[in-house]
Short mmCIF file of C-alpha atoms in Angstrom, two decimals:
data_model
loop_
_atom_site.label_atom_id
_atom_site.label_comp_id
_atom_site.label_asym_id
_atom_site.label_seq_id
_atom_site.Cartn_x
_atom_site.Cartn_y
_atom_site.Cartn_z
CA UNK A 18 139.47 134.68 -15.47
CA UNK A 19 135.52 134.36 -16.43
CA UNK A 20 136.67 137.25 -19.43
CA UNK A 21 138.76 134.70 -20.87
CA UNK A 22 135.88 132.21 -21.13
CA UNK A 23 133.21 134.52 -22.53
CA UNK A 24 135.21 135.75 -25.48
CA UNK A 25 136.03 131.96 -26.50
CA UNK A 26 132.27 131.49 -26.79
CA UNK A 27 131.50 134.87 -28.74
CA UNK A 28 134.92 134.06 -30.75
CA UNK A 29 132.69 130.72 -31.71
CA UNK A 30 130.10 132.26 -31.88
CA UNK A 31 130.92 134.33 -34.63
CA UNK A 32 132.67 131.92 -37.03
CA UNK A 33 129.56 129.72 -36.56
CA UNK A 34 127.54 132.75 -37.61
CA UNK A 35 129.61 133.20 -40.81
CA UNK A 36 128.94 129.85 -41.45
CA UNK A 37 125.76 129.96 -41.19
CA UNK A 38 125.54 133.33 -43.16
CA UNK A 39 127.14 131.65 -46.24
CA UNK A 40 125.01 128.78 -46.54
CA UNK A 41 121.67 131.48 -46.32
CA UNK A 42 123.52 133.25 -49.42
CA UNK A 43 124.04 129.94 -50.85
CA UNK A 44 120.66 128.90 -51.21
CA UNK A 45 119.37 132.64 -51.85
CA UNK A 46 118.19 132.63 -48.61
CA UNK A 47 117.78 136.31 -46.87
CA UNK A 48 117.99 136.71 -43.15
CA UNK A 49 116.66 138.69 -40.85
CA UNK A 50 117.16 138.97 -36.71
CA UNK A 51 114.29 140.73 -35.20
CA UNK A 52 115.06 141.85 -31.44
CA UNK A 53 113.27 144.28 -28.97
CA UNK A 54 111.71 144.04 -25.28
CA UNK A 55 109.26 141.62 -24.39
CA UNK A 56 106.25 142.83 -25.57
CA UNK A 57 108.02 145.25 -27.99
CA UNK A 58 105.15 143.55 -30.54
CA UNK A 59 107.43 141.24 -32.70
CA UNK A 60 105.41 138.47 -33.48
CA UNK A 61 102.04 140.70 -34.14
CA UNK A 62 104.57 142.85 -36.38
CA UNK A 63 105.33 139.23 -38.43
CA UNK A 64 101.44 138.41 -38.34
CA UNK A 65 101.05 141.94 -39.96
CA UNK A 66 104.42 141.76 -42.44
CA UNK A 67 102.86 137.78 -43.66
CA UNK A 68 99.08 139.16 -44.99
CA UNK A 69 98.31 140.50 -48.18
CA UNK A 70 99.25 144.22 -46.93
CA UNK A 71 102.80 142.85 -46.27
CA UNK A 72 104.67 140.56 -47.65
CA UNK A 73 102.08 137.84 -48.92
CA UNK A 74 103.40 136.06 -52.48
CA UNK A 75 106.76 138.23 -52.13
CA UNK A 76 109.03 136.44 -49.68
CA UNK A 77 108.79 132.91 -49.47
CA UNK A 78 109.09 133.20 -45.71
CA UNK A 79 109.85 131.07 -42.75
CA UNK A 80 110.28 131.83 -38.73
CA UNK A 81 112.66 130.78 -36.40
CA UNK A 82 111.20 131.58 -32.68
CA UNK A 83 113.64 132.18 -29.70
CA UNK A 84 111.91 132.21 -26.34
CA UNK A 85 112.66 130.95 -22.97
CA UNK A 86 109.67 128.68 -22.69
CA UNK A 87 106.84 128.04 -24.64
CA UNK A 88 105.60 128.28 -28.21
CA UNK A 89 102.75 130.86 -28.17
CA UNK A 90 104.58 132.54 -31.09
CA UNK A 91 105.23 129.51 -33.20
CA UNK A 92 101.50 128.51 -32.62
CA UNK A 93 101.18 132.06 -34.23
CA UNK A 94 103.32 131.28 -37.00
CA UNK A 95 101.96 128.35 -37.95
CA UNK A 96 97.92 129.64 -38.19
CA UNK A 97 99.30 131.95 -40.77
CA UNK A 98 100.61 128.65 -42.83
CA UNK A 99 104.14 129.76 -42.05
CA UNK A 100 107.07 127.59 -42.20
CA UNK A 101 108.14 127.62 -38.24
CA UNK A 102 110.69 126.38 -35.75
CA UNK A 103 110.24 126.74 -32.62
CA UNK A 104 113.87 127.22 -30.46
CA UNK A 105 113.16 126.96 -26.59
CA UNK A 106 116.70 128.17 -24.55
CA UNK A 107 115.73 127.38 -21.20
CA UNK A 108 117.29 130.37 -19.70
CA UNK A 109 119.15 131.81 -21.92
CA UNK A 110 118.60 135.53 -22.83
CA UNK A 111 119.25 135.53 -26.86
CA UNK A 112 120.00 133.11 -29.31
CA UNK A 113 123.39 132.64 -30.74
CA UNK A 114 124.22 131.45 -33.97
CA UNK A 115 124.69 127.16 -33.34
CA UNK A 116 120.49 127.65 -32.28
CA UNK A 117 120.14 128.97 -35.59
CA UNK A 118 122.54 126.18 -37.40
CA UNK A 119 120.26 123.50 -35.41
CA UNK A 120 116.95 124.82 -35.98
CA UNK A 121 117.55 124.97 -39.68
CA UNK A 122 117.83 121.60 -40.36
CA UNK A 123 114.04 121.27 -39.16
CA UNK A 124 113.37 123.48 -42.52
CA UNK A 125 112.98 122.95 -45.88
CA UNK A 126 115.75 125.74 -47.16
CA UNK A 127 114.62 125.33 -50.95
CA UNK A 128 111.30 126.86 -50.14
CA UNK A 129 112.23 129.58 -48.42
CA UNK A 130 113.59 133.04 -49.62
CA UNK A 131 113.27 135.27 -46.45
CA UNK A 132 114.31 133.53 -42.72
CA UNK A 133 112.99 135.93 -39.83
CA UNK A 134 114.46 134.74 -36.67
CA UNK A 135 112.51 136.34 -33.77
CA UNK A 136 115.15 136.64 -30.96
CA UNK A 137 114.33 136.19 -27.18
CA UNK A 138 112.48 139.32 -25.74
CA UNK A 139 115.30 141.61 -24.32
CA UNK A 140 117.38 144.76 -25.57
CA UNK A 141 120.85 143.85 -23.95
CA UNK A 142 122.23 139.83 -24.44
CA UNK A 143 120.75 139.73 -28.06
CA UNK A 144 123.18 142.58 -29.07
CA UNK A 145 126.37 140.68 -28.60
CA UNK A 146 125.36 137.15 -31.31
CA UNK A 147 125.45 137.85 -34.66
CA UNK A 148 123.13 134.92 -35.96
CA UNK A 149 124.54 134.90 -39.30
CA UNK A 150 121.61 137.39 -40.75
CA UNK A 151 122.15 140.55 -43.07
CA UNK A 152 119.79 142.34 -41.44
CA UNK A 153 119.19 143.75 -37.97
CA UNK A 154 115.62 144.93 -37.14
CA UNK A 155 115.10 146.25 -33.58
CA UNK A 156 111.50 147.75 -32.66
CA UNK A 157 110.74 149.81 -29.86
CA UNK A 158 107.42 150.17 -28.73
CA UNK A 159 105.97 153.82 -27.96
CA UNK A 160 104.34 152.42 -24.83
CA UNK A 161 107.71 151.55 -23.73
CA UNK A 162 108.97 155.34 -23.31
CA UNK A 163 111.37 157.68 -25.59
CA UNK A 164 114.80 156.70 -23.41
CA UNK A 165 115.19 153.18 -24.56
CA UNK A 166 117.69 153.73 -26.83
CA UNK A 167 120.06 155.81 -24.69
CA UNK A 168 119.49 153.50 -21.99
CA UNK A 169 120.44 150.17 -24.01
CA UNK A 170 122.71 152.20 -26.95
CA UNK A 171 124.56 148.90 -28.31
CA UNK A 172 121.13 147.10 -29.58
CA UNK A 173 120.15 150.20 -31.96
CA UNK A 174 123.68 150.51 -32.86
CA UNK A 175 124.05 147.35 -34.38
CA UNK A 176 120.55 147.31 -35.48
CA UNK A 177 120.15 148.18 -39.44
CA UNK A 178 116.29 149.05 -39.04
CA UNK A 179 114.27 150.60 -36.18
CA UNK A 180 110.85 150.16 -36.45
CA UNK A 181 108.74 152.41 -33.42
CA UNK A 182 105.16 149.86 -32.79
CA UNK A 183 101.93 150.78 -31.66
CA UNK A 184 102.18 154.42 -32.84
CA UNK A 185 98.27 154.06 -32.05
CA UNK A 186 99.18 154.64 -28.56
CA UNK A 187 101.04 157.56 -28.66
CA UNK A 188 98.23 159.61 -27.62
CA UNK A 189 98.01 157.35 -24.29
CA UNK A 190 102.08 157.72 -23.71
CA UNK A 191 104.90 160.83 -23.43
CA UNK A 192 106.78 159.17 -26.12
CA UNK A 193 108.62 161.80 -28.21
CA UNK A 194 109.18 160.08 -31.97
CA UNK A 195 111.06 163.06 -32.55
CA UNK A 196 113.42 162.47 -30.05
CA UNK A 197 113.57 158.56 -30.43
CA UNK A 198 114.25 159.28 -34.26
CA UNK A 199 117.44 161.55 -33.71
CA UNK A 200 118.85 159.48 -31.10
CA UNK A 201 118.73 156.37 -33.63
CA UNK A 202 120.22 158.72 -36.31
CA UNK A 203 123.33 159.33 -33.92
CA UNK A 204 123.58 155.76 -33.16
CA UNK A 205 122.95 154.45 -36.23
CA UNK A 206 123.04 156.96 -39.10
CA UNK A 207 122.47 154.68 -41.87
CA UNK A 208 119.48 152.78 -40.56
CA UNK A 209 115.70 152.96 -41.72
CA UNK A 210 113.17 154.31 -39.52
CA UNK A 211 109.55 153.10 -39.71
CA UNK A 212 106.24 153.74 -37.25
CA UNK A 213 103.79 151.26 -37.37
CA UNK A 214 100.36 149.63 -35.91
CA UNK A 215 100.67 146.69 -36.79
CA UNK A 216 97.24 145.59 -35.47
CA UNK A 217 95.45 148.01 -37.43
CA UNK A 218 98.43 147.64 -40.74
CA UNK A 219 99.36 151.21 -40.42
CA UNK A 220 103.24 151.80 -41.89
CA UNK A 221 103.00 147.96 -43.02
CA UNK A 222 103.32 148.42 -46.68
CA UNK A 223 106.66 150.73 -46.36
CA UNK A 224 108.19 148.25 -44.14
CA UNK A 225 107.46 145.52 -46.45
CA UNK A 226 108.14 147.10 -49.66
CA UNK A 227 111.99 148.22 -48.01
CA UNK A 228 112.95 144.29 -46.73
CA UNK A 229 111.86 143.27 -50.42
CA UNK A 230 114.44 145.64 -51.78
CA UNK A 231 116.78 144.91 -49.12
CA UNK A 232 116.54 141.27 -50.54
CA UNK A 233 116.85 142.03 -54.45
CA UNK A 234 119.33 144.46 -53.49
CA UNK A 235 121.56 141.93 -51.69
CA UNK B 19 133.29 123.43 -18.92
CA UNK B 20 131.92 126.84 -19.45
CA UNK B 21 128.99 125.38 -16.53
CA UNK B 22 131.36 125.34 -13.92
CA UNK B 23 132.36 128.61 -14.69
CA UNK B 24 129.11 129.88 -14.49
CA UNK B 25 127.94 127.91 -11.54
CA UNK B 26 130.74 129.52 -9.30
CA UNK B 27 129.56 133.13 -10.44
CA UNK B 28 126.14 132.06 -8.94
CA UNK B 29 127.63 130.46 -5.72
CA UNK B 30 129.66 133.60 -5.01
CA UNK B 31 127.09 135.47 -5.83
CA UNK B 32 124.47 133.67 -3.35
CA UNK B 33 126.85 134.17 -0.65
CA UNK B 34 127.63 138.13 -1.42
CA UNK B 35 123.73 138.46 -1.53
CA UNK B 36 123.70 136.70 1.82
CA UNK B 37 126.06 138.89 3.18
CA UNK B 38 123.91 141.99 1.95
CA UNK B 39 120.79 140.96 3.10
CA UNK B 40 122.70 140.46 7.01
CA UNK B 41 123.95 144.03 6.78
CA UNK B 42 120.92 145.87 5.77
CA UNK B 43 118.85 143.41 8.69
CA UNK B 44 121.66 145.09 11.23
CA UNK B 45 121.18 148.01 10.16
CA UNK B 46 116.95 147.89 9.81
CA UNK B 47 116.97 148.67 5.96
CA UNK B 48 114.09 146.64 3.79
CA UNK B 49 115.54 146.07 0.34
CA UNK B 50 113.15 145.44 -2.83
CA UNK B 51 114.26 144.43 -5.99
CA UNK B 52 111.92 145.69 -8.65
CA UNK B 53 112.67 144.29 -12.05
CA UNK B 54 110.70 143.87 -15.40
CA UNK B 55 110.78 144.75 -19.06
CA UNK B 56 112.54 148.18 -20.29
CA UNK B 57 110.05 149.88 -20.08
CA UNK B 58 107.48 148.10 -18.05
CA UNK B 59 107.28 151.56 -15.76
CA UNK B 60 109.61 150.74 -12.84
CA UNK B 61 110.46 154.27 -12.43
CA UNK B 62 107.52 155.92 -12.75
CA UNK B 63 106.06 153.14 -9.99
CA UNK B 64 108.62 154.73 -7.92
CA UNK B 65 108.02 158.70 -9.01
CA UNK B 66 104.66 157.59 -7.52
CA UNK B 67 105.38 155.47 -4.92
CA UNK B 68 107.36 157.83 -3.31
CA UNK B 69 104.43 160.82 -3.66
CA UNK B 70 102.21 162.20 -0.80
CA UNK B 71 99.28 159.12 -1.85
CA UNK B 72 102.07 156.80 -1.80
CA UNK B 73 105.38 156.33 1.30
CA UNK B 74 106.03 159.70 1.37
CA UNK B 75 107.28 160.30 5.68
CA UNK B 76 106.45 156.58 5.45
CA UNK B 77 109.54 154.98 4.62
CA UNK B 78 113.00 157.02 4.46
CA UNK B 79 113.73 155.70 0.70
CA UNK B 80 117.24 155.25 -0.96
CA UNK B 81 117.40 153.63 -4.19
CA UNK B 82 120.24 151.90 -6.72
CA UNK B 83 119.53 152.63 -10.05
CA UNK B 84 120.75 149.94 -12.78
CA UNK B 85 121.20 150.30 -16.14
CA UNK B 86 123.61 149.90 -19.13
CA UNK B 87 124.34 153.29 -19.14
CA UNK B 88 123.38 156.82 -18.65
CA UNK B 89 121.71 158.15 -15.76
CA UNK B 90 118.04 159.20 -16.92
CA UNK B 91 116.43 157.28 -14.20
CA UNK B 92 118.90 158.56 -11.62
CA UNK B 93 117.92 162.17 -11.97
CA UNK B 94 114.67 161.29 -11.61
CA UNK B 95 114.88 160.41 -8.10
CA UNK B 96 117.47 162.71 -7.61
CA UNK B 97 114.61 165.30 -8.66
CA UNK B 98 111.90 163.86 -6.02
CA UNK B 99 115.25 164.46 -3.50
CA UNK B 100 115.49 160.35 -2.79
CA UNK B 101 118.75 159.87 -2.46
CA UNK B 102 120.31 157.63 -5.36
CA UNK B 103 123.28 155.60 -6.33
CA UNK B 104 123.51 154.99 -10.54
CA UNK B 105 125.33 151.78 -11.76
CA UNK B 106 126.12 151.70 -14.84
CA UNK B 107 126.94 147.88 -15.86
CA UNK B 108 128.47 148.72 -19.40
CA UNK B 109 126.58 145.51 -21.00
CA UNK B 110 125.71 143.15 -18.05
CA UNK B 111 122.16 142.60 -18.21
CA UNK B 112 121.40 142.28 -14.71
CA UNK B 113 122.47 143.61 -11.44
CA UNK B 114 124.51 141.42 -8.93
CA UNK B 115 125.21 141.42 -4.99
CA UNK B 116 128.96 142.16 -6.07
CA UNK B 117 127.28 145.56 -7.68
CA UNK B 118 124.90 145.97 -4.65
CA UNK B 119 127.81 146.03 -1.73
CA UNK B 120 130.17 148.48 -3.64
CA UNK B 121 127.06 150.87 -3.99
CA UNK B 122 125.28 151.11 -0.48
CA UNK B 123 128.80 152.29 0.37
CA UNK B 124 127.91 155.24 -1.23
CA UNK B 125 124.48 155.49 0.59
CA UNK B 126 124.34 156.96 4.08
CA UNK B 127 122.31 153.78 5.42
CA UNK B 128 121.55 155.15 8.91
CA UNK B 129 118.89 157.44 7.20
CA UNK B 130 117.43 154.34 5.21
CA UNK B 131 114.92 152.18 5.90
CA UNK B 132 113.67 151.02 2.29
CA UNK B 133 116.48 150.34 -0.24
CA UNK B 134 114.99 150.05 -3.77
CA UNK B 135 117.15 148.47 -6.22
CA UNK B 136 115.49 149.20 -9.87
CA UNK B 137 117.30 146.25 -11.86
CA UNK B 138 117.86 146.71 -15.44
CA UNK B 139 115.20 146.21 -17.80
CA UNK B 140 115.01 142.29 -18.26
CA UNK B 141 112.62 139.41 -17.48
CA UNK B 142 115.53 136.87 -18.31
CA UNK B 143 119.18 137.22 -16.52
CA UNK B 144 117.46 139.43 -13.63
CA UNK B 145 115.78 136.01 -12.51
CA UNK B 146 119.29 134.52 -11.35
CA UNK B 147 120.37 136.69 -8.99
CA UNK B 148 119.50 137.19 -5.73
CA UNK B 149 120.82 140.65 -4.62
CA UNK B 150 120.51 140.62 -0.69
CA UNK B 151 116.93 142.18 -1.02
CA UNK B 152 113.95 140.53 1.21
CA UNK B 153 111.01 141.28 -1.55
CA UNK B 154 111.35 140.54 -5.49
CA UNK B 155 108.32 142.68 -6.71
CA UNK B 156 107.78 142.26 -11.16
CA UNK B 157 106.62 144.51 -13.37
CA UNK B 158 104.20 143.76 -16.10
CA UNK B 159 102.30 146.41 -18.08
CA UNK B 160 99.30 145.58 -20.08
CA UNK B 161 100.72 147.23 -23.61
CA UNK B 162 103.24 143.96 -23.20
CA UNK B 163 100.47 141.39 -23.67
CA UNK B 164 99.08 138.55 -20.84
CA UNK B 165 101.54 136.05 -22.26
CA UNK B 166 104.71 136.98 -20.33
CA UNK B 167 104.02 134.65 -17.33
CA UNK B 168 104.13 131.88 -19.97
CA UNK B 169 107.18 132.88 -22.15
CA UNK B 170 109.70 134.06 -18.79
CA UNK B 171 108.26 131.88 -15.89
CA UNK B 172 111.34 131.94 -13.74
CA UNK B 173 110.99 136.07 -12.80
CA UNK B 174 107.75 135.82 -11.97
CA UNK B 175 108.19 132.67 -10.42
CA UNK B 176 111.06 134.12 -7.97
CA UNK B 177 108.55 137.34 -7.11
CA UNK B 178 106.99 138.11 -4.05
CA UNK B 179 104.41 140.55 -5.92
CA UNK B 180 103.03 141.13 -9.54
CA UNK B 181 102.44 144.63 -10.24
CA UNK B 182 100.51 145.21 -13.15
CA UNK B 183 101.57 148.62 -14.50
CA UNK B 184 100.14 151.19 -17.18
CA UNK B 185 96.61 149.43 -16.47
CA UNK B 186 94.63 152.64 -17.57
CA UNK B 187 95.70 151.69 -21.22
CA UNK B 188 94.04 147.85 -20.97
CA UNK B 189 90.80 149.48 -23.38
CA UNK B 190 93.59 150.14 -26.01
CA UNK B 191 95.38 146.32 -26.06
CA UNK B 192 94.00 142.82 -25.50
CA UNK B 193 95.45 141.78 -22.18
CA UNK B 194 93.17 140.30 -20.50
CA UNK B 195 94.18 140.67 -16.48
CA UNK B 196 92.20 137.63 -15.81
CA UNK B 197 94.67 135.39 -17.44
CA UNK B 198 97.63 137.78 -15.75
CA UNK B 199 96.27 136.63 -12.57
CA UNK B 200 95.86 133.09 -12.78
CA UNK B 201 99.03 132.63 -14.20
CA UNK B 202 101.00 134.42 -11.59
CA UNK B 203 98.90 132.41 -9.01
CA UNK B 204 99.95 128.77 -10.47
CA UNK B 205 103.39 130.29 -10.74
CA UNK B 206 103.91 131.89 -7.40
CA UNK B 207 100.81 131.26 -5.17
CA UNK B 208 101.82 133.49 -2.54
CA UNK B 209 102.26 136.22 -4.57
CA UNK B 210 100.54 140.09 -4.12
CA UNK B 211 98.90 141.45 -7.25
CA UNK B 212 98.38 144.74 -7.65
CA UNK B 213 96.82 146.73 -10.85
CA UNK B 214 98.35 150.46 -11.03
CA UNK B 215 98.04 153.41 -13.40
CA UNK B 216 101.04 154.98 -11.89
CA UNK B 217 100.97 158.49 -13.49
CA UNK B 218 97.57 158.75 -12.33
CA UNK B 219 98.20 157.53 -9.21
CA UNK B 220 95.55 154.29 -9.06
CA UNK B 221 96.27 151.53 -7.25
CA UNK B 222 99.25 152.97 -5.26
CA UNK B 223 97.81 153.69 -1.74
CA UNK B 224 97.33 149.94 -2.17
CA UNK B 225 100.99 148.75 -2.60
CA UNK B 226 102.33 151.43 -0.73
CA UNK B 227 100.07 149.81 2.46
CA UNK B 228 101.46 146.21 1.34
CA UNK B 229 105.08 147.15 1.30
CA UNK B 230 104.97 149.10 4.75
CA UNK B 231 103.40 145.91 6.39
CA UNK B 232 105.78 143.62 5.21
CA UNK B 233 108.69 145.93 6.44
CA UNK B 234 106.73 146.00 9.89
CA UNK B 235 106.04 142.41 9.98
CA UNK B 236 109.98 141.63 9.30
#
């Protein structure tokens, strides 16, 4: 039985994620799994989150990159002076939490207060592997239409933040933020909502100001 | 080994696919497997597709609609009067041959000629499996960015055409279709590409006229 087989590896999965979410905690290290559709506008939302707008000489931050192939992100990452690893699956859909546990060890953990790991690009296989974060951020882009999050419920459920990008296009699109903010309220009634353009820093400061809070709070 | 495991899912899986693909030959039904992003703008390619400009009395249409759950897209063809099989995969990220037989029994395929099989919304585990279709066709909307070839190779890679959706919104983003192009020619030289604004209607005469001459020159 193939069941059999693919709870052993999410059983693993999640003590390894524990693991990894006690040794964050024990070197006051805060982190934070960023998911959403290729093209959702993670890494642009990070570019925006790192200036002076965002999070600049508040975090301490350092990326993790998931993707298939590649490291266009981490290229990103790094011409902003951020602390990056790059994690290539080849093939796999998310990351899962022994990625994380290896790519760590390519950082230096003292320096760093706030981990962002930007997952693959895809709203189903990242909802099943904890990473060992305390937060959940998924975004949702308005080009990407208003039925996302009935479509792919278990993402936003797990998700502790939904932050709607490119809320400059909404003009261009039928996206309905009314509609996309109650079904995320039924789903998940005790996450944060944000809009934001990242390109142009619209809804930047908000976001930033609630992860630093999220962090002292913790 | 959790590789063997996974291995045999594929081999079964090649053969159900082949098994597929000999039944809708025998029975002279085209099937296309259209994947992409969530929201990349598979079903509003078909909404259009199947319209007057597009393979309306050109085609005799069915389609299998996948998704995680719900049945949004469903009702949308159901609403154009295509007929329409929903599969809901409660958490499986990609459709599979296995899925694929158990639903054309639900299809009255002596009135079909073009079986569309929308996958679910993923550039990543959609890549593995062949369905039984004779045409792969990708999505890729500009509002994404150009850099998807690069970061999921193996889906565009596998495709017989690149449609490049939502392209009346390129003066809002910085995709630049030039490097769209070129990539998808180094990865899949044979490839169509076609640029659509599918709610407007631009570009789909075009693909309509490619898809009827490859199911004439099967």
């Amino acid at each position: 039985m193939k069941i059999v087989a693919a709870k052993k590896i999410l059983k693993a999965n999640e003590q390894l994620a524990a693991e990894n979410r006690e040794k964050f905690d024990a070197a006051g290290i805060f982190g934070v799994n960023l998911v959403g559709s290729p093209g959702s506008g993670k890494t642009t939302l990070l570019e925006a989150l790192f200036s002076r707008q965002g999070l600049a000489g508040r975090a301490a931050p350092a990326v993790i990159e998931g993707d298939i192939a590649g490291s266009i992100d981490a290229q990103r990452m790094d011409a902003l002076g951020v602390p990056v690893v790059q994690i290539n699956t080849e093939g796999a859909c998310h990351l899962d939490a022994s990625m994380i546990a290896a790519a760590v060890l390519n950082l230096d953990l003292q320096a760093v207060r706030l981990l962002v790991i930007e997952n693959v690009g895809n709203l189903v296989c990242t909802a099943g592997f904890d990473l060992g974060e305390r937060l959940r951020v998924v975004l949702l882009s308005v080009t990407e239409g208003d039925d996302k999050l009935v479509k792919y419920p278990a993402i936003f459920q797990g998700s502790h933040a939904l932050v709607v990008t490119k809320i400059d296009l909404l003009p261009h699109t039928n996206f309905r933020v009314q509609r996309a903010v109650e079904d995320m309220k039924r789903l998940a009634p005790a996450a944060a909502i944000f809009q934001v353009a990242a390109l142009r820093g619209e809804g930047i400061p908000a976001l930033a100001d609630w992860l630093v809070q999220r962090m002292e709070a913790r």
